[in-house]
Amino acid sequence: MSASSSSRALLCRIGGALLRRSFSDAAGPDASAAAAGYHVAGGPSYMRGAVFWEPGRPLTLEEFRMPRPKAGEVLIKTKACGVCHSDLHVLKGELPFSSPCVVGHEITGEVVDHGTHTPAEIINRFPVGSHVVGAFIMPCGNCFYCVKGQEDLCESFFAYNRAKGTLYDGETRLFLRGNGKPVYMYSMGGLAEYCVVPANALAVLPESLPYTESAILGCAVFTAYGALRHAAEMRAGDSVAVIGVGGVGSSCLQIAKAFGASEVIAVDVLDEKLQNARTLGATHTVNAAKEDAVERIKEITDGRGVDVAVEALGKALTFSQCAKSVRDGGKAVMIGLAATNVVGEVDITHLVRRQVKIIGSYGARARQDLPQIVKLAESGAFNLQNTISRKCKIEEANGAYEDLNQGKIIGRAVVEIME
């Protein structure tokens, strides 16, 4: 490990220790004690989950007290959880997040309980036994942005979950079985046998859709849908380029096809990913390691560039390629998360004169969009089977993230958790 990376890991460890201490004080004994006596009716009083402790240290399987949902929340028996680059950024220390925590934010599962005082309409919508899919952006439903219909900007989600690793009362739902210590939640903390999810982030999953393959609907497809439906406002007949066709990028290809794109151009540096892109709706493929991606995109589009370009890697180079690939008046949509302090550059004069629009997009809107995404999958417009390239067990999660880090996963890997 280099001196700079060693310093970075040390900073992460120090920050995590400070967060652990302050949160433990804030959580107090009451939350832990409440969780200690809770168990699912006729079921277990504890579960297992994969814990991230600090960068460079493998995830470990730990026993937890059964997480207890509160009002408006649902306890899910987790069936499957996707392996996403966002989690990998946290594991590598590239995105600061409270630790120890349970990562995993792309889940399907079965409803097993509701929090006390949960409204009847939620219980009726998601009765015990329901199959559900969860969105990684979990809207509170009450903040300034949620009320305006912009749930992907939910203030509570960013202020509590992303900033502190808790739900919206400022407390986690995860406590270690042995000592009652709190553990933070990245979204719902889905890499565990059970998880607590705010009902606003859930949609019913029809029994015709399989748990494992459908896990990607809550993040990879959810992100792609938000990028093309809301950020790009894509219309039938538009030409679309997707730069980086891993899990999220390959979902963008399928959404573009489903929305009626005239041309769908897949850009990557791995031929294997580009071959898979053809099965997911790409009309053209470009290997950016072998040819100039921007020039090739313009050749395909008669010299103009595409109506919409999507960047799904979070790198300075691909940010620039995305901005240069769109036609005059076109839209460059950035969805790839980057390590902290990575900066993208753009030609200001070209941006101004040619009316190029650069738009950031983090995800979609759970209450509005997740049911529509499920319908797309149910209709067959979205190929779930070809998007999943690996399935593994929770004991194999470390290996899946390592392979993701090394670029060995062509589409999406999914961890199968509870039978």
Short mmCIF file of C-alpha atoms in Angstrom, two decimals:
data_model
loop_
_atom_site.label_atom_id
_atom_site.label_comp_id
_atom_site.label_asym_id
_atom_site.label_seq_id
_atom_site.Cartn_x
_atom_site.Cartn_y
_atom_site.Cartn_z
CA MET A 1 0.00 0.00 0.00
CA SER A 2 1.35 3.43 -0.95
CA ALA A 3 1.83 6.22 1.59
CA SER A 4 -1.10 8.14 0.13
CA SER A 5 -3.46 5.15 0.17
CA SER A 6 -2.28 4.27 3.68
CA SER A 7 -3.07 7.81 4.81
CA ARG A 8 -6.46 7.60 3.14
CA ALA A 9 -7.29 4.33 4.92
CA LEU A 10 -6.10 5.80 8.21
CA LEU A 11 -8.34 8.82 7.76
CA CYS A 12 -11.28 6.52 7.06
CA ARG A 13 -10.57 4.53 10.20
CA ILE A 14 -10.27 7.63 12.36
CA GLY A 15 -13.46 9.09 10.88
CA GLY A 16 -15.30 5.82 11.38
CA ALA A 17 -14.19 5.63 15.03
CA LEU A 18 -15.45 9.15 15.70
CA LEU A 19 -18.75 8.37 14.04
CA ARG A 20 -19.13 5.13 15.99
CA ARG A 21 -18.55 6.85 19.30
CA SER A 22 -20.87 9.78 18.67
CA PHE A 23 -23.61 7.56 17.26
CA SER A 24 -23.43 5.07 20.10
CA ASP A 25 -23.99 7.94 22.50
CA ALA A 26 -26.86 9.26 20.38
CA ALA A 27 -28.54 5.89 20.00
CA GLY A 28 -28.51 5.29 23.73
CA PRO A 29 -29.44 2.02 25.40
CA ASP A 30 -33.15 2.21 24.58
CA ALA A 31 -32.89 1.42 20.86
CA SER A 32 -30.60 -1.54 21.48
CA ALA A 33 -32.77 -2.83 24.33
CA ALA A 34 -35.90 -2.57 22.19
CA ALA A 35 -34.25 -4.63 19.46
CA ALA A 36 -33.03 -7.23 21.96
CA GLY A 37 -36.50 -8.55 22.80
CA TYR A 38 -37.88 -8.59 19.27
CA HIS A 39 -38.36 -11.63 17.05
CA VAL A 40 -40.50 -12.57 14.09
CA ALA A 41 -43.66 -14.43 15.09
CA GLY A 42 -42.85 -18.12 15.01
CA GLY A 43 -39.41 -17.30 13.67
CA PRO A 44 -35.86 -16.43 14.74
CA SER A 45 -34.75 -13.72 17.14
CA TYR A 46 -31.47 -13.10 15.35
CA MET A 47 -29.99 -13.06 11.84
CA ARG A 48 -26.71 -12.86 9.96
CA GLY A 49 -25.36 -9.92 7.98
CA ALA A 50 -22.14 -8.97 6.18
CA VAL A 51 -20.34 -6.17 8.04
CA PHE A 52 -17.91 -3.66 6.57
CA TRP A 53 -15.46 -2.48 9.22
CA GLU A 54 -12.84 -0.41 7.39
CA PRO A 55 -11.18 -0.11 3.96
CA GLY A 56 -8.86 -2.99 3.16
CA ARG A 57 -10.53 -5.36 5.62
CA PRO A 58 -12.81 -8.12 4.27
CA LEU A 59 -16.49 -8.20 5.08
CA THR A 60 -17.28 -10.50 7.99
CA LEU A 61 -20.49 -12.40 8.66
CA GLU A 62 -21.87 -11.38 12.05
CA GLU A 63 -24.95 -12.26 14.07
CA PHE A 64 -27.47 -9.45 14.70
CA ARG A 65 -30.50 -9.04 16.86
CA MET A 66 -33.56 -9.20 14.64
CA PRO A 67 -34.01 -5.68 13.19
CA ARG A 68 -37.23 -4.12 14.42
CA PRO A 69 -39.27 -1.93 12.08
CA LYS A 70 -40.91 1.28 13.32
CA ALA A 71 -44.00 3.11 12.10
CA GLY A 72 -44.18 3.22 8.32
CA GLU A 73 -41.44 0.61 7.98
CA VAL A 74 -41.51 -3.01 6.81
CA LEU A 75 -39.35 -5.95 7.87
CA ILE A 76 -38.22 -7.92 4.83
CA LYS A 77 -36.78 -11.43 4.66
CA THR A 78 -34.07 -10.70 2.12
CA LYS A 79 -34.08 -13.06 -0.84
CA ALA A 80 -31.47 -11.41 -3.05
CA CYS A 81 -29.13 -8.41 -3.04
CA GLY A 82 -27.23 -6.98 -6.01
CA VAL A 83 -23.48 -6.32 -5.96
CA CYS A 84 -23.06 -2.68 -6.96
CA HIS A 85 -20.15 -0.31 -7.62
CA SER A 86 -21.60 2.14 -5.06
CA ASP A 87 -20.99 -0.45 -2.34
CA LEU A 88 -17.51 -1.01 -3.74
CA HIS A 89 -16.71 2.70 -3.45
CA VAL A 90 -17.61 2.47 0.25
CA LEU A 91 -15.59 -0.72 0.78
CA LYS A 92 -12.52 0.90 -0.81
CA GLY A 93 -12.87 4.10 1.24
CA GLU A 94 -13.51 6.19 -1.88
CA LEU A 95 -16.90 7.38 -0.61
CA PRO A 96 -16.94 8.26 3.10
CA PHE A 97 -19.60 6.40 5.06
CA SER A 98 -20.19 5.56 8.70
CA SER A 99 -18.71 2.28 9.90
CA PRO A 100 -19.18 -0.45 10.88
CA CYS A 101 -22.04 -0.83 8.45
CA VAL A 102 -23.96 -3.33 6.36
CA VAL A 103 -23.84 -2.47 2.67
CA GLY A 104 -26.18 -3.75 -0.03
CA HIS A 105 -28.96 -1.56 -1.38
CA GLU A 106 -30.52 -3.51 -4.26
CA ILE A 107 -32.91 -6.06 -2.77
CA THR A 108 -35.91 -8.27 -3.21
CA GLY A 109 -37.63 -10.17 -0.44
CA GLU A 110 -40.74 -11.23 1.41
CA VAL A 111 -42.68 -9.09 3.89
CA VAL A 112 -42.63 -10.64 7.36
CA ASP A 113 -43.73 -7.78 9.65
CA HIS A 114 -44.72 -4.12 9.92
CA GLY A 115 -43.71 -1.54 12.48
CA THR A 116 -46.05 -0.62 15.33
CA HIS A 117 -48.50 2.14 14.35
CA THR A 118 -47.88 1.57 10.64
CA PRO A 119 -50.91 2.95 8.73
CA ALA A 120 -53.48 0.42 7.55
CA GLU A 121 -53.04 1.40 3.90
CA ILE A 122 -49.37 0.34 4.03
CA ILE A 123 -50.25 -2.98 5.69
CA ASN A 124 -52.93 -3.57 3.06
CA ARG A 125 -50.53 -2.69 0.21
CA PHE A 126 -47.75 -4.89 1.55
CA PRO A 127 -49.37 -7.67 3.61
CA VAL A 128 -47.24 -10.33 5.28
CA GLY A 129 -46.10 -12.78 2.63
CA SER A 130 -45.94 -10.19 -0.17
CA HIS A 131 -43.05 -10.32 -2.60
CA VAL A 132 -41.41 -6.89 -2.84
CA VAL A 133 -38.52 -5.02 -4.44
CA GLY A 134 -36.81 -2.12 -2.70
CA ALA A 135 -35.40 1.10 -4.18
CA PHE A 136 -32.02 2.28 -2.91
CA ILE A 137 -33.28 5.87 -2.58
CA MET A 138 -35.77 5.57 0.27
CA PRO A 139 -37.92 8.73 0.25
CA CYS A 140 -39.32 10.12 3.48
CA GLY A 141 -42.37 11.43 1.63
CA ASN A 142 -42.57 14.62 3.71
CA CYS A 143 -39.58 16.86 2.93
CA PHE A 144 -39.49 19.84 0.54
CA TYR A 145 -38.36 17.71 -2.41
CA CYS A 146 -40.62 14.71 -1.77
CA VAL A 147 -43.66 16.97 -1.62
CA LYS A 148 -42.62 18.45 -4.99
CA GLY A 149 -42.38 14.96 -6.46
CA GLN A 150 -38.56 14.97 -6.59
CA GLU A 151 -38.05 11.98 -4.32
CA ASP A 152 -34.61 11.34 -5.79
CA LEU A 153 -33.49 14.48 -3.92
CA CYS A 154 -35.12 13.50 -0.59
CA GLU A 155 -33.55 15.63 2.14
CA SER A 156 -33.98 13.00 4.85
CA PHE A 157 -32.35 10.29 2.75
CA PHE A 158 -29.21 12.34 2.23
CA ALA A 159 -29.14 13.96 5.69
CA TYR A 160 -29.72 10.76 7.66
CA ASN A 161 -28.96 7.68 5.58
CA ARG A 162 -26.13 8.83 3.36
CA ALA A 163 -24.63 11.24 5.92
CA LYS A 164 -25.13 9.20 9.10
CA GLY A 165 -26.03 5.63 8.14
CA THR A 166 -29.39 5.71 9.94
CA LEU A 167 -33.08 5.84 9.15
CA TYR A 168 -35.03 9.04 9.57
CA ASP A 169 -35.39 9.08 13.34
CA GLY A 170 -31.59 9.23 13.55
CA GLU A 171 -31.25 5.59 14.64
CA THR A 172 -30.07 2.42 12.93
CA ARG A 173 -32.13 -0.76 13.08
CA LEU A 174 -29.05 -2.98 13.27
CA PHE A 175 -27.46 -4.13 16.54
CA LEU A 176 -24.92 -6.89 17.02
CA ARG A 177 -26.35 -9.90 18.83
CA GLY A 178 -23.50 -10.34 21.29
CA ASN A 179 -22.89 -6.85 22.67
CA GLY A 180 -25.77 -4.76 21.28
CA LYS A 181 -23.41 -2.38 19.49
CA PRO A 182 -25.08 -0.37 16.69
CA VAL A 183 -24.14 -1.00 13.08
CA TYR A 184 -24.98 1.50 10.33
CA MET A 185 -27.13 0.93 7.25
CA TYR A 186 -26.15 1.77 3.67
CA SER A 187 -29.70 2.32 2.39
CA MET A 188 -31.53 -0.63 4.02
CA GLY A 189 -28.36 -2.65 4.71
CA GLY A 190 -29.49 -5.34 2.31
CA LEU A 191 -26.56 -7.74 2.55
CA ALA A 192 -28.26 -9.46 5.49
CA GLU A 193 -30.88 -12.12 6.04
CA TYR A 194 -33.47 -9.52 7.09
CA CYS A 195 -33.67 -5.77 6.54
CA VAL A 196 -35.92 -2.87 7.50
CA VAL A 197 -37.16 -0.70 4.62
CA PRO A 198 -39.37 2.42 4.73
CA ALA A 199 -42.59 1.49 2.93
CA ASN A 200 -42.18 4.44 0.55
CA ALA A 201 -39.22 2.65 -1.03
CA LEU A 202 -41.08 -0.59 -1.82
CA ALA A 203 -43.11 -1.92 -4.72
CA VAL A 204 -44.95 -5.22 -5.04
CA LEU A 205 -43.07 -7.80 -7.09
CA PRO A 206 -45.39 -10.08 -9.08
CA GLU A 207 -44.87 -13.78 -8.47
CA SER A 208 -44.07 -14.14 -12.18
CA LEU A 209 -40.79 -12.27 -11.62
CA PRO A 210 -37.95 -14.18 -9.89
CA TYR A 211 -36.39 -12.82 -6.71
CA THR A 212 -32.75 -13.10 -7.80
CA GLU A 213 -32.93 -11.47 -11.22
CA SER A 214 -35.39 -8.81 -10.02
CA ALA A 215 -33.02 -7.46 -7.35
CA ILE A 216 -31.42 -5.18 -9.97
CA LEU A 217 -34.72 -3.34 -10.46
CA GLY A 218 -34.10 -1.33 -7.28
CA CYS A 219 -30.76 0.19 -8.28
CA ALA A 220 -29.28 -0.67 -11.70
CA VAL A 221 -32.60 -0.37 -13.54
CA PHE A 222 -33.91 2.30 -11.16
CA THR A 223 -30.86 4.48 -11.90
CA ALA A 224 -31.13 3.93 -15.65
CA TYR A 225 -34.83 4.74 -15.64
CA GLY A 226 -34.29 7.98 -13.75
CA ALA A 227 -31.47 9.02 -16.08
CA LEU A 228 -33.45 8.52 -19.29
CA ARG A 229 -36.99 9.31 -18.15
CA HIS A 230 -36.34 12.35 -15.95
CA ALA A 231 -32.84 13.73 -16.55
CA ALA A 232 -32.66 13.18 -20.31
CA GLU A 233 -36.42 13.34 -20.91
CA MET A 234 -35.72 10.86 -23.70
CA ARG A 235 -38.22 10.56 -26.53
CA ALA A 236 -38.86 7.82 -29.06
CA GLY A 237 -36.52 8.25 -32.00
CA ASP A 238 -33.65 9.74 -29.99
CA SER A 239 -30.15 8.39 -30.47
CA VAL A 240 -28.45 7.31 -27.24
CA ALA A 241 -24.85 6.47 -26.31
CA VAL A 242 -23.99 4.71 -23.05
CA ILE A 243 -20.38 4.96 -21.89
CA GLY A 244 -19.58 2.07 -19.55
CA VAL A 245 -21.88 -0.94 -19.94
CA GLY A 246 -21.56 -2.78 -16.64
CA GLY A 247 -24.57 -3.36 -14.39
CA VAL A 248 -26.06 0.14 -14.56
CA GLY A 249 -24.86 0.92 -18.07
CA SER A 250 -26.33 -2.28 -19.49
CA SER A 251 -29.64 -1.34 -17.86
CA CYS A 252 -29.45 2.02 -19.67
CA LEU A 253 -29.18 0.14 -22.97
CA GLN A 254 -32.38 -1.75 -22.24
CA ILE A 255 -34.29 1.29 -21.02
CA ALA A 256 -33.22 3.23 -24.13
CA LYS A 257 -34.47 0.40 -26.32
CA ALA A 258 -37.73 0.16 -24.36
CA PHE A 259 -38.27 3.92 -24.77
CA GLY A 260 -37.87 3.66 -28.55
CA ALA A 261 -34.33 4.88 -29.22
CA SER A 262 -33.40 4.89 -32.91
CA GLU A 263 -29.76 4.09 -32.22
CA VAL A 264 -28.26 2.66 -29.04
CA ILE A 265 -24.46 2.89 -28.94
CA ALA A 266 -22.59 0.92 -26.27
CA VAL A 267 -19.08 2.12 -25.34
CA ASP A 268 -16.66 0.12 -23.19
CA VAL A 269 -13.09 -1.19 -23.20
CA LEU A 270 -13.94 -4.89 -22.87
CA ASP A 271 -15.10 -6.83 -25.92
CA GLU A 272 -16.96 -9.31 -23.73
CA LYS A 273 -19.13 -6.54 -22.27
CA LEU A 274 -19.75 -5.15 -25.75
CA GLN A 275 -20.81 -8.55 -27.04
CA ASN A 276 -23.29 -8.81 -24.15
CA ALA A 277 -24.50 -5.28 -24.95
CA ARG A 278 -25.70 -6.50 -28.35
CA THR A 279 -28.08 -8.90 -26.60
CA LEU A 280 -29.47 -6.06 -24.48
CA GLY A 281 -30.42 -3.67 -27.26
CA ALA A 282 -27.22 -2.02 -28.51
CA THR A 283 -27.34 -1.33 -32.26
CA HIS A 284 -23.65 -0.31 -32.34
CA THR A 285 -20.65 -1.03 -30.12
CA VAL A 286 -17.44 0.95 -29.66
CA ASN A 287 -14.31 -0.34 -27.94
CA ALA A 288 -12.77 2.85 -26.54
CA ALA A 289 -9.45 1.06 -25.98
CA LYS A 290 -9.11 0.49 -29.73
CA GLU A 291 -10.64 3.61 -31.29
CA ASP A 292 -11.59 7.17 -30.40
CA ALA A 293 -15.03 6.83 -28.82
CA VAL A 294 -16.16 10.40 -29.55
CA GLU A 295 -15.13 10.27 -33.20
CA ARG A 296 -16.79 6.89 -33.69
CA ILE A 297 -20.05 8.05 -32.08
CA LYS A 298 -20.08 11.04 -34.44
CA GLU A 299 -19.42 8.79 -37.44
CA ILE A 300 -22.41 6.65 -36.51
CA THR A 301 -24.62 9.76 -36.19
CA ASP A 302 -23.62 11.48 -39.47
CA GLY A 303 -21.15 13.77 -37.74
CA ARG A 304 -23.60 15.33 -35.30
CA GLY A 305 -23.37 13.29 -32.09
CA VAL A 306 -26.17 11.65 -30.15
CA ASP A 307 -29.28 13.23 -28.69
CA VAL A 308 -28.45 11.72 -25.28
CA ALA A 309 -25.19 10.38 -23.88
CA VAL A 310 -25.01 8.64 -20.50
CA GLU A 311 -21.80 8.28 -18.48
CA ALA A 312 -21.97 5.29 -16.12
CA LEU A 313 -18.40 4.96 -14.80
CA GLY A 314 -17.62 8.09 -12.76
CA LYS A 315 -14.22 8.80 -14.32
CA ALA A 316 -12.80 12.12 -15.52
CA LEU A 317 -12.01 10.72 -18.97
CA THR A 318 -15.46 9.26 -19.59
CA PHE A 319 -17.09 12.44 -18.22
CA SER A 320 -15.28 14.36 -20.95
CA GLN A 321 -16.16 11.78 -23.61
CA CYS A 322 -19.81 11.95 -22.64
CA ALA A 323 -19.93 15.75 -22.89
CA LYS A 324 -18.22 15.68 -26.31
CA SER A 325 -20.44 12.92 -27.72
CA VAL A 326 -23.73 14.80 -27.82
CA ARG A 327 -25.07 16.87 -30.70
CA ASP A 328 -25.67 20.61 -30.48
CA GLY A 329 -28.51 21.01 -27.99
CA GLY A 330 -27.99 17.45 -26.75
CA LYS A 331 -27.96 16.15 -23.20
CA ALA A 332 -25.02 14.55 -21.39
CA VAL A 333 -26.30 12.69 -18.32
CA MET A 334 -23.81 11.74 -15.63
CA ILE A 335 -24.80 8.81 -13.40
CA GLY A 336 -21.46 7.23 -12.44
CA LEU A 337 -20.29 7.91 -8.89
CA ALA A 338 -16.64 8.87 -8.53
CA ALA A 339 -14.13 8.74 -5.72
CA THR A 340 -14.18 11.87 -3.56
CA ASN A 341 -12.55 14.93 -5.21
CA VAL A 342 -12.53 13.52 -8.77
CA VAL A 343 -13.22 16.47 -11.09
CA GLY A 344 -14.54 16.44 -14.67
CA GLU A 345 -13.60 19.08 -17.23
CA VAL A 346 -15.69 20.61 -20.00
CA ASP A 347 -15.06 23.08 -22.83
CA ILE A 348 -17.03 26.11 -21.61
CA THR A 349 -17.26 27.91 -24.95
CA HIS A 350 -18.52 24.81 -26.74
CA LEU A 351 -21.03 24.22 -23.94
CA VAL A 352 -22.35 27.79 -24.24
CA ARG A 353 -22.40 28.16 -28.02
CA ARG A 354 -23.76 24.70 -28.76
CA GLN A 355 -26.31 24.62 -25.93
CA VAL A 356 -25.02 21.32 -24.56
CA LYS A 357 -26.78 20.35 -21.35
CA ILE A 358 -24.84 18.48 -18.65
CA ILE A 359 -27.11 16.88 -16.09
CA GLY A 360 -26.42 14.81 -12.99
CA SER A 361 -28.81 12.00 -12.12
CA TYR A 362 -28.61 9.75 -9.03
CA GLY A 363 -31.70 7.59 -9.40
CA ALA A 364 -35.43 7.57 -9.97
CA ARG A 365 -38.47 8.30 -7.79
CA ALA A 366 -39.53 5.29 -5.79
CA ARG A 367 -43.25 5.84 -5.36
CA GLN A 368 -43.79 7.03 -8.94
CA ASP A 369 -41.25 5.02 -10.88
CA LEU A 370 -40.57 1.70 -9.15
CA PRO A 371 -44.05 0.28 -9.97
CA GLN A 372 -43.53 1.34 -13.62
CA ILE A 373 -40.12 -0.34 -13.69
CA VAL A 374 -41.69 -3.55 -12.36
CA LYS A 375 -44.31 -3.36 -15.12
CA LEU A 376 -41.56 -2.99 -17.75
CA ALA A 377 -39.89 -6.12 -16.43
CA GLU A 378 -43.18 -7.99 -16.22
CA SER A 379 -44.03 -7.08 -19.83
CA GLY A 380 -40.76 -8.55 -21.08
CA ALA A 381 -39.45 -5.17 -22.28
CA PHE A 382 -36.52 -5.65 -19.92
CA ASN A 383 -34.35 -8.77 -20.13
CA LEU A 384 -33.51 -9.64 -16.54
CA GLN A 385 -31.89 -12.98 -17.31
CA ASN A 386 -29.18 -11.63 -19.64
CA THR A 387 -28.31 -8.80 -17.27
CA ILE A 388 -27.30 -11.13 -14.42
CA SER A 389 -23.93 -12.72 -15.10
CA ARG A 390 -23.22 -14.25 -11.69
CA LYS A 391 -25.09 -15.59 -8.67
CA CYS A 392 -23.44 -16.34 -5.34
CA LYS A 393 -24.15 -16.93 -1.65
CA ILE A 394 -23.66 -14.41 1.13
CA GLU A 395 -20.53 -16.30 2.25
CA GLU A 396 -19.04 -15.51 -1.18
CA ALA A 397 -19.77 -11.76 -1.13
CA ASN A 398 -16.12 -10.75 -0.64
CA GLY A 399 -15.13 -12.60 -3.79
CA ALA A 400 -17.92 -10.96 -5.77
CA TYR A 401 -16.81 -7.46 -4.76
CA GLU A 402 -13.18 -8.31 -5.53
CA ASP A 403 -14.12 -9.52 -9.00
CA LEU A 404 -16.22 -6.40 -9.51
CA ASN A 405 -13.20 -4.31 -8.57
CA GLN A 406 -11.08 -6.15 -11.13
CA GLY A 407 -13.63 -5.79 -13.92
CA LYS A 408 -14.37 -9.51 -14.08
CA ILE A 409 -18.16 -9.21 -13.79
CA ILE A 410 -19.71 -8.61 -17.20
CA GLY A 411 -23.22 -7.58 -16.15
CA ARG A 412 -24.44 -7.74 -12.57
CA ALA A 413 -23.65 -10.16 -9.75
CA VAL A 414 -26.42 -10.97 -7.27
CA VAL A 415 -26.09 -12.50 -3.81
CA GLU A 416 -28.81 -15.05 -3.07
CA ILE A 417 -29.54 -14.88 0.66
CA MET A 418 -32.64 -16.58 2.07
CA GLU A 419 -34.50 -19.49 0.47
#
